[in-house]
Every structure is written in structure tokens, then in C-alpha cells.
XYZ file of C-alpha atoms in Angstrom:
676
model
C 109.631 -22.903 29.063
C 107.960 -24.347 25.973
C 106.638 -22.237 23.031
C 103.141 -23.691 23.517
C 101.670 -22.152 26.762
C 99.455 -23.653 29.249
C 96.358 -22.272 27.738
C 97.308 -23.659 24.390
C 97.617 -27.144 25.941
C 94.359 -26.842 27.733
C 92.759 -26.048 24.459
C 94.552 -28.360 22.056
C 94.040 -31.723 23.894
C 90.345 -31.679 24.435
C 89.735 -30.171 20.942
C 91.601 -32.862 19.243
C 89.739 -35.404 21.318
C 86.364 -33.914 20.421
C 87.347 -33.786 16.681
C 88.104 -37.414 16.783
C 84.784 -38.243 18.331
C 83.003 -36.070 15.776
C 84.860 -37.621 12.969
C 83.839 -41.146 14.325
C 80.124 -40.064 14.559
C 80.348 -38.699 10.890
C 81.793 -41.971 9.710
C 78.905 -43.811 11.606
C 76.384 -41.557 9.816
C 77.817 -42.378 6.412
C 77.685 -46.160 7.080
C 74.107 -45.950 8.453
C 72.979 -44.626 4.958
C 73.367 -48.220 3.745
C 69.819 -49.435 4.760
C 69.347 -53.184 5.837
C 65.829 -53.056 4.439
C 64.433 -54.127 1.085
C 64.164 -51.364 -1.494
C 64.650 -50.405 -5.058
C 68.302 -49.856 -6.113
C 69.293 -47.198 -8.676
C 70.032 -48.861 -11.853
C 73.242 -47.828 -13.697
C 74.836 -44.660 -12.680
C 78.406 -43.770 -12.169
C 79.125 -45.070 -8.721
C 82.425 -44.259 -6.922
C 85.188 -46.809 -6.821
C 84.922 -47.958 -10.313
C 81.485 -49.442 -10.110
C 77.939 -48.487 -11.037
C 75.243 -48.415 -8.317
C 73.395 -51.395 -9.998
C 73.153 -54.599 -8.067
C 74.370 -58.073 -8.966
C 70.921 -59.343 -8.553
C 69.479 -56.892 -11.020
C 72.303 -57.861 -13.528
C 71.298 -61.607 -12.997
C 67.606 -61.080 -13.029
C 67.077 -61.975 -9.375
C 64.809 -60.594 -6.718
C 66.865 -58.937 -3.892
C 64.026 -58.660 -1.442
C 64.537 -61.897 0.475
C 68.273 -61.543 0.356
C 67.954 -58.210 2.325
C 65.621 -59.582 4.794
C 67.870 -62.510 5.643
C 70.808 -60.327 6.039
C 68.960 -58.153 8.448
C 67.786 -61.266 10.418
C 71.352 -62.726 10.462
C 72.812 -59.305 11.693
C 70.170 -59.252 14.371
C 71.039 -62.723 15.597
C 74.702 -62.024 15.577
C 74.235 -58.661 17.443
C 72.054 -60.389 20.090
C 74.406 -63.173 20.736
C 77.454 -60.714 21.076
C 75.538 -58.394 23.316
C 74.313 -61.326 25.534
C 77.932 -62.647 25.910
C 79.346 -59.294 26.850
C 76.571 -58.472 29.328
C 77.096 -61.862 30.970
C 80.888 -61.393 31.072
C 80.593 -57.921 32.402
C 78.470 -59.130 35.331
C 81.392 -61.362 36.422
C 84.024 -58.836 35.528
C 82.127 -56.171 37.464
C 82.212 -58.246 40.590
C 85.839 -58.704 40.169
C 86.455 -54.944 39.473
C 84.792 -54.036 42.908
C 86.782 -56.634 44.856
C 90.008 -55.636 43.289
C 89.296 -51.883 43.795
C 88.926 -52.688 47.609
C 92.239 -54.578 47.535
C 94.003 -51.547 45.870
C 92.430 -49.232 48.523
C 93.476 -51.332 51.434
C 97.119 -51.934 50.036
C 97.865 -48.294 49.300
C 95.909 -46.863 52.184
C 97.661 -49.109 54.712
C 101.100 -47.570 53.667
C 101.075 -44.921 56.392
C 98.618 -46.836 58.606
C 95.527 -45.102 56.960
C 96.836 -41.827 58.257
C 95.086 -38.531 57.202
C 98.225 -36.460 57.733
C 100.457 -35.186 54.929
C 103.787 -36.773 54.392
C 107.174 -35.532 53.171
C 107.396 -36.012 49.283
C 109.712 -38.808 48.203
C 111.257 -37.165 45.219
C 110.650 -33.462 45.746
C 110.717 -30.894 48.646
C 107.496 -30.104 50.575
C 104.772 -32.057 51.881
C 102.453 -34.379 49.754
C 98.962 -35.553 50.324
C 98.188 -38.348 52.723
C 98.543 -41.869 51.524
C 94.859 -42.607 52.484
C 93.534 -39.994 50.002
C 95.975 -41.180 47.287
C 94.523 -44.560 47.805
C 91.088 -43.303 47.395
C 91.848 -41.421 44.239
C 93.946 -44.358 42.826
C 90.941 -46.636 43.370
C 88.666 -44.152 41.631
C 90.997 -43.887 38.651
C 91.196 -47.693 38.496
C 87.488 -47.958 38.282
C 87.282 -45.128 35.788
C 89.918 -46.970 33.594
C 88.050 -50.261 33.947
C 84.795 -48.841 32.970
C 86.292 -46.911 29.993
C 87.740 -50.198 28.856
C 84.544 -52.035 28.996
C 82.608 -49.400 27.260
C 85.312 -49.230 24.564
C 84.992 -53.055 23.949
C 81.094 -52.798 23.989
C 81.059 -49.957 21.576
C 83.476 -51.720 19.140
C 81.300 -54.845 19.107
C 78.125 -52.922 18.389
C 79.792 -50.898 15.636
C 81.037 -54.210 14.092
C 77.699 -56.055 14.239
C 76.020 -52.933 12.930
C 78.339 -52.843 9.909
C 78.641 -56.654 8.922
C 75.465 -56.807 6.966
C 75.848 -53.315 5.491
C 79.252 -54.499 4.128
C 77.586 -57.595 2.548
C 74.820 -55.586 0.842
C 77.325 -53.125 -0.567
C 79.345 -56.002 -2.077
C 76.427 -56.327 -4.385
C 77.554 -53.000 -5.931
C 81.294 -53.805 -6.004
C 84.114 -54.653 -3.923
C 85.184 -51.017 -3.766
C 81.878 -50.102 -2.048
C 82.172 -52.985 0.292
C 85.718 -52.039 1.304
C 84.687 -48.459 2.184
C 81.884 -49.545 4.156
C 83.980 -51.952 6.285
C 86.884 -49.485 6.621
C 84.603 -46.766 7.722
C 83.127 -48.904 10.229
C 86.481 -49.850 11.591
C 87.481 -46.138 11.774
C 84.420 -45.454 13.849
C 85.773 -47.806 16.541
C 89.379 -46.594 16.247
C 88.487 -42.938 16.577
C 85.920 -43.404 19.322
C 88.265 -45.513 21.492
C 91.505 -43.400 21.057
C 89.685 -39.930 21.380
C 87.435 -41.021 24.287
C 90.404 -42.546 26.141
C 92.411 -39.332 25.731
C 89.531 -37.108 26.780
C 88.676 -39.188 29.794
C 92.256 -39.295 31.032
C 92.630 -35.528 30.333
C 89.373 -34.668 32.373
C 90.540 -37.097 35.251
C 93.792 -35.361 35.561
C 92.110 -31.945 35.672
C 89.547 -33.114 38.316
C 92.143 -34.774 40.488
C 94.316 -31.519 40.267
C 91.676 -29.604 42.135
C 92.552 -31.667 45.264
C 96.189 -32.272 44.738
C 97.167 -28.813 43.969
C 100.935 -28.471 43.655
C 101.448 -32.000 44.844
C 102.038 -33.500 41.248
C 103.938 -36.408 42.607
C 100.726 -37.697 44.401
C 98.570 -36.598 41.571
C 100.093 -38.611 38.929
C 100.857 -41.558 41.181
C 97.123 -41.742 41.686
C 96.462 -41.417 37.936
C 98.413 -44.687 37.404
C 95.229 -46.616 38.466
C 93.676 -45.492 35.223
C 96.160 -47.764 33.172
C 95.768 -50.633 35.632
C 91.991 -50.582 35.305
C 92.015 -50.560 31.613
C 94.585 -53.375 31.203
C 92.974 -55.645 33.749
C 89.588 -55.478 32.032
C 91.351 -55.957 28.672
C 92.806 -59.114 30.184
C 89.407 -60.656 30.837
C 88.006 -59.265 27.412
C 90.857 -60.831 25.596
C 90.687 -64.242 27.426
C 86.921 -64.549 27.609
C 86.488 -63.246 23.979
C 89.269 -65.467 22.721
C 87.970 -68.728 24.333
C 84.451 -67.797 22.862
C 85.622 -67.334 19.332
C 88.049 -70.283 19.058
C 85.613 -72.756 20.670
C 82.981 -71.735 18.332
C 85.333 -71.851 15.292
C 86.847 -75.222 16.108
C 83.367 -76.662 16.721
C 81.984 -75.216 13.425
C 84.854 -76.175 11.271
C 85.466 -79.732 12.531
C 82.012 -80.925 12.168
C 80.721 -78.725 9.366
C 83.647 -78.499 7.067
C 85.637 -81.670 7.827
C 82.976 -84.152 8.643
C 79.886 -82.960 6.787
C 81.850 -81.470 3.887
C 79.604 -78.366 3.706
C 80.987 -74.673 3.013
C 82.210 -72.477 5.843
C 79.415 -70.372 7.268
C 76.786 -72.632 5.764
C 73.397 -71.873 7.388
C 72.816 -75.581 8.054
C 75.767 -75.595 10.491
C 74.250 -75.092 14.123
C 77.568 -73.245 15.334
C 77.629 -70.822 12.426
C 76.009 -67.962 14.444
C 78.318 -68.588 17.444
C 81.236 -68.440 15.102
C 80.423 -65.135 13.765
C 79.611 -63.823 17.238
C 83.066 -64.842 18.319
C 84.727 -62.629 15.692
C 82.945 -59.550 17.257
C 83.498 -60.374 20.965
C 87.141 -61.707 20.511
C 88.849 -59.791 17.706
C 86.991 -56.474 18.124
C 85.698 -56.076 21.595
C 88.879 -57.890 23.000
C 91.155 -56.021 20.757
C 89.650 -52.689 21.483
C 90.063 -53.097 25.259
C 93.611 -54.517 24.624
C 94.860 -51.404 22.695
C 93.040 -49.175 25.104
C 94.792 -50.854 28.129
C 98.191 -50.430 26.328
C 97.468 -46.738 25.590
C 96.389 -45.934 29.108
C 99.293 -47.735 30.703
C 101.910 -46.116 28.517
C 100.445 -42.706 29.031
C 100.305 -43.284 32.875
C 103.807 -44.646 32.938
C 105.175 -41.573 31.091
C 103.134 -39.304 33.310
C 104.340 -40.703 36.660
C 108.028 -40.496 35.624
C 107.537 -36.982 34.341
C 106.018 -35.939 37.597
C 109.191 -36.665 39.540
C 111.366 -35.115 36.663
C 111.891 -31.301 36.029
C 108.405 -31.138 34.309
C 106.692 -32.077 37.694
C 109.230 -30.327 39.961
C 109.044 -27.042 38.023
C 105.114 -27.483 37.523
C 105.344 -27.101 33.631
C 101.950 -28.301 32.598
C 102.548 -28.243 28.891
C 105.717 -30.421 29.196
C 103.997 -32.574 31.673
C 101.215 -33.235 29.115
C 103.594 -34.147 26.302
C 102.316 -37.839 26.199
C 98.718 -36.490 25.765
C 99.807 -33.989 23.159
C 101.442 -36.847 21.180
C 98.204 -38.733 21.185
C 96.207 -35.568 20.175
C 98.466 -35.147 17.223
C 98.024 -38.798 16.388
C 94.322 -38.344 16.186
C 94.544 -35.574 13.542
C 97.125 -37.543 11.571
C 94.934 -40.615 11.639
C 91.976 -38.503 10.431
C 93.792 -37.410 7.417
C 95.122 -40.884 6.849
C 91.623 -42.323 6.726
C 90.686 -39.916 4.134
C 93.305 -41.486 1.737
C 91.485 -44.772 1.981
C 87.900 -43.592 1.841
C 87.917 -40.300 -0.212
C 91.268 -39.529 -1.936
C 91.757 -42.879 -3.785
C 89.446 -45.466 -5.354
C 89.536 -49.200 -4.880
C 88.690 -50.724 -8.298
C 89.738 -54.439 -7.763
C 90.133 -56.978 -5.048
C 93.990 -57.009 -5.579
C 94.155 -53.259 -4.415
C 92.700 -53.933 -0.880
C 95.835 -55.122 0.775
C 98.057 -52.593 -0.655
C 95.494 -49.841 0.306
C 95.545 -51.053 3.979
C 99.460 -51.158 3.963
C 99.601 -47.622 2.548
C 97.381 -46.484 5.613
C 100.322 -47.611 7.861
C 103.011 -45.923 5.863
C 101.145 -42.711 5.560
C 100.178 -42.445 9.097
C 103.768 -43.252 10.315
C 105.284 -40.638 7.854
C 102.807 -37.921 8.829
C 103.121 -38.821 12.530
C 106.820 -38.380 12.405
C 106.384 -34.780 11.232
C 103.735 -34.136 13.733
C 105.754 -35.513 16.746
C 108.684 -33.315 15.470
C 106.443 -30.175 15.519
C 104.889 -30.927 18.886
C 108.212 -31.746 20.466
C 109.546 -28.351 19.404
C 106.301 -26.408 20.622
C 105.597 -28.394 23.913
C 109.128 -28.998 25.364
C 111.806 -26.811 26.644
C 115.099 -27.047 24.832
C 116.741 -28.790 27.942
C 115.244 -30.406 30.865
C 115.830 -33.458 33.334
C 114.168 -36.840 33.389
C 114.193 -39.085 36.484
C 116.525 -41.962 36.129
C 116.760 -44.419 39.053
C 117.468 -41.878 41.741
C 119.170 -39.351 39.643
C 118.175 -36.560 37.008
C 119.350 -37.115 33.480
C 119.814 -34.233 31.124
C 117.557 -34.521 27.938
C 116.802 -32.370 25.011
C 113.415 -31.912 23.195
C 114.887 -33.487 20.051
C 116.042 -36.545 22.258
C 112.428 -37.143 23.172
C 111.274 -36.716 19.609
C 113.752 -39.602 18.633
C 112.176 -41.868 21.527
C 108.816 -41.391 20.087
C 110.037 -41.798 16.466
C 111.929 -44.904 17.104
C 108.848 -46.551 18.772
C 106.621 -45.298 15.738
C 108.800 -46.801 13.151
C 109.640 -49.954 15.055
C 105.853 -50.423 15.152
C 105.688 -50.171 11.322
C 108.493 -52.680 10.958
C 106.775 -55.191 13.386
C 103.523 -54.676 11.443
C 105.154 -55.294 8.050
C 106.993 -58.287 9.430
C 103.886 -59.735 10.847
C 102.096 -59.137 7.431
C 104.968 -60.955 5.756
C 104.575 -63.960 7.924
C 100.739 -64.191 7.705
C 99.884 -63.050 4.206
C 99.246 -65.686 1.575
C 101.005 -63.397 -0.769
C 104.433 -64.425 0.429
C 106.596 -67.600 0.683
C 106.225 -68.377 4.368
C 102.457 -69.021 4.334
C 102.868 -70.560 0.844
C 105.488 -73.001 2.220
C 103.050 -73.944 5.079
C 100.229 -74.522 2.591
C 102.603 -76.659 0.459
C 103.402 -78.842 3.457
C 99.699 -79.964 3.753
C 100.425 -82.191 0.793
C 101.967 -84.714 2.927
C 99.607 -84.584 5.755
C 98.872 -82.761 9.123
C 102.161 -83.816 10.869
C 104.322 -81.789 8.354
C 101.841 -78.945 8.351
C 102.024 -78.694 12.202
C 105.865 -78.783 12.047
C 106.200 -76.158 9.323
C 103.576 -73.978 11.126
C 105.332 -74.037 14.376
C 108.701 -73.344 12.722
C 107.137 -70.341 10.973
C 105.736 -69.145 14.240
C 109.070 -69.320 15.949
C 110.958 -67.634 13.086
C 108.448 -64.806 12.912
C 109.697 -63.677 16.355
C 113.229 -62.761 15.268
C 112.882 -59.317 13.577
C 110.114 -57.944 15.897
C 112.295 -58.779 18.807
C 115.320 -56.989 17.207
C 112.969 -54.021 16.541
C 111.822 -53.884 20.118
C 115.454 -54.343 21.364
C 116.578 -51.319 19.296
C 113.695 -49.215 20.616
C 114.512 -50.026 24.061
C 118.252 -49.321 23.870
C 117.862 -46.097 21.987
C 114.930 -44.738 24.084
C 116.420 -45.834 27.356
C 119.892 -44.278 26.375
C 118.224 -40.887 25.669
C 115.710 -40.456 28.449
C 115.731 -43.610 30.649
C 112.414 -45.184 31.503
C 110.482 -42.115 30.420
C 111.887 -42.626 26.871
C 110.826 -46.170 26.802
C 107.219 -45.195 27.859
C 107.286 -42.497 25.099
C 108.512 -45.175 22.552
C 105.547 -47.287 23.529
C 103.303 -44.384 23.092
C 104.909 -43.820 19.768
C 103.791 -47.220 18.637
C 100.262 -46.496 19.713
C 100.173 -42.908 18.430
C 98.511 -44.091 15.238
C 96.202 -46.272 17.168
C 93.055 -44.905 15.402
C 94.450 -46.128 12.193
C 95.620 -49.405 13.513
C 92.300 -50.179 15.155
C 90.400 -49.365 12.004
C 92.559 -51.791 10.071
C 92.228 -54.430 12.861
C 88.525 -54.087 13.094
C 88.133 -54.268 9.250
C 89.343 -57.937 9.351
C 86.489 -59.196 11.535
C 83.861 -57.062 9.909
C 84.786 -58.353 6.423
C 85.000 -61.902 7.684
C 81.328 -61.539 9.066
C 80.227 -60.034 5.802
C 81.329 -63.229 3.976
C 79.516 -65.391 6.488
C 76.361 -63.349 6.280
C 76.581 -63.676 2.418
C 76.808 -67.486 2.666
C 74.063 -67.716 5.202
C 71.728 -65.475 3.225
C 72.313 -67.654 0.092
C 73.677 -64.764 -2.020
C 75.146 -65.008 -5.319
C 78.638 -66.697 -5.584
C 79.962 -63.523 -7.199
C 79.142 -61.701 -4.044
C 80.934 -64.331 -1.990
C 84.059 -63.971 -4.208
C 84.038 -60.278 -3.166
C 83.650 -60.857 0.432
C 86.259 -63.568 0.387
C 88.753 -61.036 -1.276
C 87.883 -58.512 1.548
C 88.242 -61.298 4.123
C 91.714 -62.454 2.793
C 93.138 -58.983 3.343
C 91.441 -58.749 6.692
C 92.885 -61.771 8.133
C 96.384 -60.363 7.445
C 95.672 -56.854 8.634
C 94.106 -58.233 11.881
C 97.453 -59.923 12.483
C 99.280 -56.551 11.852
C 97.061 -54.980 14.585
C 98.029 -57.713 17.029
C 101.699 -57.041 16.228
C 101.420 -53.462 17.223
C 99.533 -54.493 20.360
C 102.194 -56.968 21.402
C 105.225 -54.537 20.595
C 103.709 -51.631 22.468
C 102.667 -53.881 25.415
C 106.345 -55.057 25.706
C 107.665 -51.602 25.922
C 104.980 -50.489 28.336
C 105.540 -53.462 30.676
C 109.257 -52.623 30.776
C 108.449 -49.015 31.576
C 106.115 -49.945 34.190
C 108.677 -52.603 35.608
C 111.251 -49.650 35.777
C 108.774 -47.407 37.608
C 107.958 -50.271 40.107
C 111.647 -51.014 41.028
C 112.285 -47.211 41.333
C 109.324 -46.705 43.672
C 110.108 -49.872 45.636
C 113.660 -48.560 46.194
C 115.366 -51.521 44.347
C 118.622 -50.041 43.032
C 119.965 -53.250 41.300
C 118.170 -56.433 40.239
C 121.001 -58.994 40.615
C 120.182 -62.105 38.619
C 122.883 -63.966 40.714
C 120.873 -63.531 43.811
C 118.931 -66.756 44.629
C 115.704 -64.767 45.301
C 115.862 -63.008 42.025
C 116.919 -66.031 40.078
C 114.035 -68.236 41.230
C 111.840 -65.337 40.532
C 113.215 -65.219 36.911
C 112.526 -68.840 36.307
C 109.054 -68.706 37.781
C 108.179 -65.568 35.953
C 109.512 -67.256 32.612
C 107.111 -70.053 33.316
C 103.995 -68.015 33.848
C 103.229 -67.367 30.154
C 103.374 -70.955 29.436
C 101.123 -71.815 32.543
C 98.736 -69.086 31.287
C 98.821 -70.348 27.578
C 98.302 -73.892 28.823
C 95.132 -72.804 30.839
C 93.674 -70.982 27.832
C 94.432 -73.681 25.352
C 92.772 -76.274 27.641
C 89.770 -74.059 28.039
C 89.391 -73.723 24.280
C 89.786 -77.367 23.894
C 87.166 -78.166 26.581
C 84.737 -75.594 25.091
C 85.346 -76.767 21.614
C 84.720 -80.468 22.645
C 81.345 -79.424 24.010
C 80.518 -77.571 20.752
C 81.482 -80.385 18.491
C 79.343 -82.882 20.465
C 76.306 -80.395 20.170
C 76.803 -79.783 16.445
C 77.136 -83.521 15.847
C 73.956 -84.147 17.872
C 71.893 -81.607 15.918
C 73.112 -83.078 12.616
C 72.196 -86.601 13.770
C 68.936 -85.881 15.396
C 67.251 -82.999 13.432
C 65.443 -84.507 10.437
C 66.077 -82.545 7.245
C 69.039 -80.474 8.659
C 71.549 -81.616 6.051
C 68.845 -81.161 3.245
C 68.200 -77.599 4.265
C 64.565 -78.121 5.070
C 64.970 -77.727 8.871
C 66.470 -74.921 10.842
C 69.231 -75.784 13.400
C 69.183 -74.630 16.931
C 71.841 -71.791 16.857
C 70.887 -70.535 20.411
C 72.156 -73.625 22.170
C 75.643 -73.317 20.502
C 75.858 -69.672 21.465
C 75.034 -70.565 24.987
C 77.681 -73.316 25.072
C 80.349 -70.894 23.909
C 79.217 -68.221 26.355
C 79.029 -70.417 29.511
C 82.228 -72.004 28.693
C 84.103 -68.693 28.059
C 82.672 -67.138 31.225
C 83.662 -70.201 33.346
C 87.128 -70.756 31.881
C 88.275 -67.027 31.824
C 88.477 -66.812 35.726
C 91.510 -68.994 36.497
C 93.816 -67.485 33.842
C 92.672 -63.899 34.857
C 93.292 -64.821 38.557
C 96.681 -66.140 37.805
C 97.877 -62.779 36.165
C 96.171 -60.518 38.726
C 97.018 -62.372 41.937
C 100.630 -63.497 41.229
C 102.342 -60.131 41.950
C 100.341 -59.653 45.190
C 101.128 -63.143 46.488
C 104.712 -63.085 45.468
C 105.345 -59.677 46.725
C 103.633 -60.342 50.085
C 105.265 -63.742 50.802
C 108.709 -63.383 49.328
C 109.474 -59.800 49.001
C 110.491 -57.153 46.344
C 113.508 -58.866 45.070
C 111.730 -62.008 44.120
C 108.852 -60.033 42.609
C 111.249 -58.081 40.489
C 112.581 -61.435 39.105
C 109.121 -62.687 38.521
C 108.042 -59.449 36.558
C 111.316 -59.541 34.395
C 111.080 -63.271 33.638
C 107.373 -62.979 32.568
C 108.104 -59.947 30.419
C 110.964 -61.593 28.515
C 109.203 -64.959 28.139
C 105.833 -63.458 27.390
C 107.086 -61.391 24.365
C 108.337 -64.414 22.663
C 105.255 -66.486 23.227
C 103.051 -63.574 22.009
């Protein structure tokens, strides 16, 4: 047995989760001290981060009263637009959630003809609970995961809209002050999401355990619904939010910047509010739900494999909770890492922002490696077995440590490679910029080439992670490698959310007519934020690839498929069709963005042409109509891509069988990673 006893596990996991939530609330409280109301600022003083607390307006002899009032008004408009969109989307998603929950119950309950009698366990001796009740608990965990995902996205959006104007106002004191406000706000989202996900999953396991008792096989199979619920809601959040933000962005830029030659985020642009709303509902609410879905799926995949390994057979609760213990350590590590950015070091110049964010990744990865080593030693027996396609594979506790560590460091590599290919500090982006000298055609060619080239190193990193982790601990090792990538999720989310928050801060500064010096500072924040947001997406893609493979392995094991033979016609046609699905999905979403952007362009042109005094700044544009166009288009257009993803496995499996479905899933996984 492990050194850490069952009582220690039952204390450690919820305590770490609560500590993360308390830390998030503390960061929220500090950010809330920045008031979005007019008031006298303290002149002079030795402010932190290399700047005094005097304001630029005071230095330039300006009155800051109107600026603060405008910032508050703009923040309210952005918050109301984002809230309206999410509530509208949740109405449609809620209906889908109920229908799909019913489908899950019917499919799982019908396995034994809706019998209420216990059945022999598949992987262990004894009698397991009836399939009907497992269907009921799976449906409940699906709904719980879906609701947690929706709440995570909504809280992320509210935090971001709350912080945007505050970041703008702090930029009047210095770039360091603004950076801390934006990063603290991102940390609120990161810690709330990762901690609440951990606590809810842990409570769910303990509540379900009251019914299942010693039937851990049935218990953790029913828990897998939690991951499915989280990822399915993340799908709609990502697609709906993505269509919204890109439609508004394209519409605002094409007419405002290109045709009318006015600055980005100019208040005269009718689509400017919709554009800023899009950042919050797409890159924050959608990203939050996305990473929560990956976390829930990787945890559930590891738990279901462990339940039919020696951990579950021997009822070793501490070892069984190893995935949750890794996440618990991750919360504490990320908490310490956040203090390096907000308290231990000072940002004194714009050039220090991006290195500071990169240090967050390095510090959290290094500390997490030590933390994983300690928890592997404390929570795992020296030797144990892991289920491996019908057999039990001998594994050591240090073997599992390497599985988590390889995923952890592969995630860092993917993050840095993503940063290299998206940052304006390096030659790839500079080459694309230089290609613009000869027109749009060469720009597109260089951009596509850069995108294709950026796939190479991350794929090798993922491949190494898969080989090492599978060689050590089969599919459980792959699930733990994915969880290793996500173990520093709180830091990753803080960095990712920082990007849209700083971007919106720049937009608010422009719309409020603030000093050009403030806009220079927010632009510096935004430039680093664009890159770090891409780093967060790299983490999400890498972990999703590993999670998908782990779930694929769990599926073929549970379905009794011993070999997926690519030379079998059923499997091969499944591979081809599966490889096509990401392109079909991408085509649907791109066309949806194009259709929505077309309507947005037409509306913005109409307002510029028909509203007297709009270009002169004497008339106010109709922001609400543009917000409505993006909302209606994204809600309407997100249904077909979502249905394609959710219904394909059901239709293929029902009509063509398990072999063909295995090919479809494998083809979609391999193809989808490259496109991502």
C-alpha cells in the first residue's frame, strides 16, 4: 500500500481544491479595489512595479472624470452583450443537453434490457450493479459535467468583462500596474475553473460510492459521463463563441480599418462593441470550457482504466485517486507560480511582459515535476498492475511519474514552439509580415506555409509522449500524460485569459478617447497577450490529442475489439471517412463565419452610409444591431457542426458496427490534430 493513507487522501484533495478557490476569490478582491468610478488619484508616491501612482492625465493636465465614466459605460455594454449571448446560447445548448442525456440513458440502460438485476463483473470477480442504474448514474454525471462546463465558461466571461476596464484604468499609472491587474484577473478564472472541476469530480465520486460500494468497475464507468458532459458543452461553447468573435472581428476590420481607414476599436465603428464581446465569449468562455472538458476527460479516462487494474481490484482508494492528487498538487504549484508574476518580481517595461509570462510556464513546469515525484512516491505502491487490453501490465510508481512528467514537459515544448511561430519577436512571423510587401497572395501563401510548418515539432512531442507513456503504463499512462499537460492548467488559463483581457483593455482605451500614451501601453500588453493566447491553445490541442487516444483505447477495450486491422475494408473506409470529418467540420465553421461576417459587413456599411455625422463623430452608431447579428448567426450556425461531432459515432456504430467506428475515431484523431 501507499505511504499516504486513505484519510490523508480524503483530506488533501478537497483542501487543495478549496485553497485554489479561496486564492481565486482573494485575487478577485484585489482586482475589485480598482474602482471604475471617478475619483481623485494620489499624486506622486512610490507605486509598485517601477511607477508612481500619479496618472497620465494629471501629468498632462487633463481631467480624468469623463474618461472613467466612458470606461464604465463601455465595460457595461461589453458585459451586457456577452451575458446576452451566453444566455441565448445556453437555452439552445440546454435543450440539446436534456435530449442527449435521454439518449445516453436509453443506450446504456438497454444493454441488459433495462434489467434491475445485478450482472457478473466484466473485469473482476463478483457481481456488479445493474446496467439500468449505471445508465442512470452516467446520465447524472453527464448533466453534472455539462453544467460545470457551462458555469466555468460563464464565470470566465464575467471575470474578463469585470477586469477589462480596470486594466485600462491601471494603464494610466504604468504598464506594470496594468499587467498585474490583467494577470490577476486571468488567475481568478484559472483557479476557479481548475479547483471547482476537481472538487465537483471528487464529491461526485464519493456520492456515487455510497450506492456502488465495492463495485468500483461500475462506479468509475458511470463517472465517465462527467468528462463527456464537459467536452460536449465545450464543443458548442468553442464553436458558437468562435463564430461570434470572428464574424464581428472580420466585419469591424473590413469596413472600419480597410474601407474607412479609421483605427481599430474606433468608437465610430458600429461593430466595435460586438468585436470586444467576441473576445470574451470566444477566447475566454469558450477556452475555459474547452480546457475543463480536456481535464474532465483525462481524469475520467485514467479513473476508468485504474478501476479495472490492481488499484480498483484491491480497492486502494489512495492509488485510485492518483489523477486527482496530481491535479491537487498542480493547484498549489500554480498558486506559488502566480506569486512570481504578481508579488515576487516587478514589471518595469513593456519588453518584460512576454518574458514574464514565459517564466510562468517554466517555473510551473519545474515545480510541478518535483510535486509529481513526491506525490507518486507517497500515493502509489512500489509495484502494481495496470489493465492493458485484456491483460495486466506490471508498473512501478516511478514509471507513472515518468508518464506524467513526459506529458508535462511535452506541453511546455508545444507551448514554446507555438510561441515561436506566433510571436512577432521571431523570424516566422517577421517573414509573413515581410511577404505583405508584394500583396495579399504572397501573404496567404507564406501564412499557410507557416501554419503547416508549425505542426512538425508539436507532433513529434506528442508522438514521444504517446510512445513513452504507453510503453510504461499502456492507456493509463497516456491518460496520465494528458493530465500532466493539464496539471498546470490554472497557470495556463491565467496566461490565456490575460490575452483577451489586455486586448479588450486596448479597445476600451481607444473607445474612451484616452491618451495615446495609454494606448501604447495597452498595445504592448495586447502584443504579448496575442502570443500567450496561442500558447494556451497549443496546450489544449496537445492534451486533447492524448485524451482522445486514451478514450479510444478505453472504447476498443470495452467494446471487445482486440485488433484494429487497417487492411480490413470496414476499418479502412472508417479511417478515410474519419480523416475527412475534421475538414468537413472546419468547412462548416468557416462558411458559418463567412456568412455571419457578410451580414456584419453589410450592416456596418449601411450605418456608415445612412447615419449622418457618424464618420465625423457627432452621431452615435447602433452597436446593439451588430451584437444581435453576431449572436443570431453564431447560435444558428453552431448547431450543424455540433451535431456532426456528436451524432457521427452513434450513427456509424449503430449502422456499420464497432470495427468501422474504430476506424472513424482513429482517422478523425490523426487528421484532427494536424488541422488543429
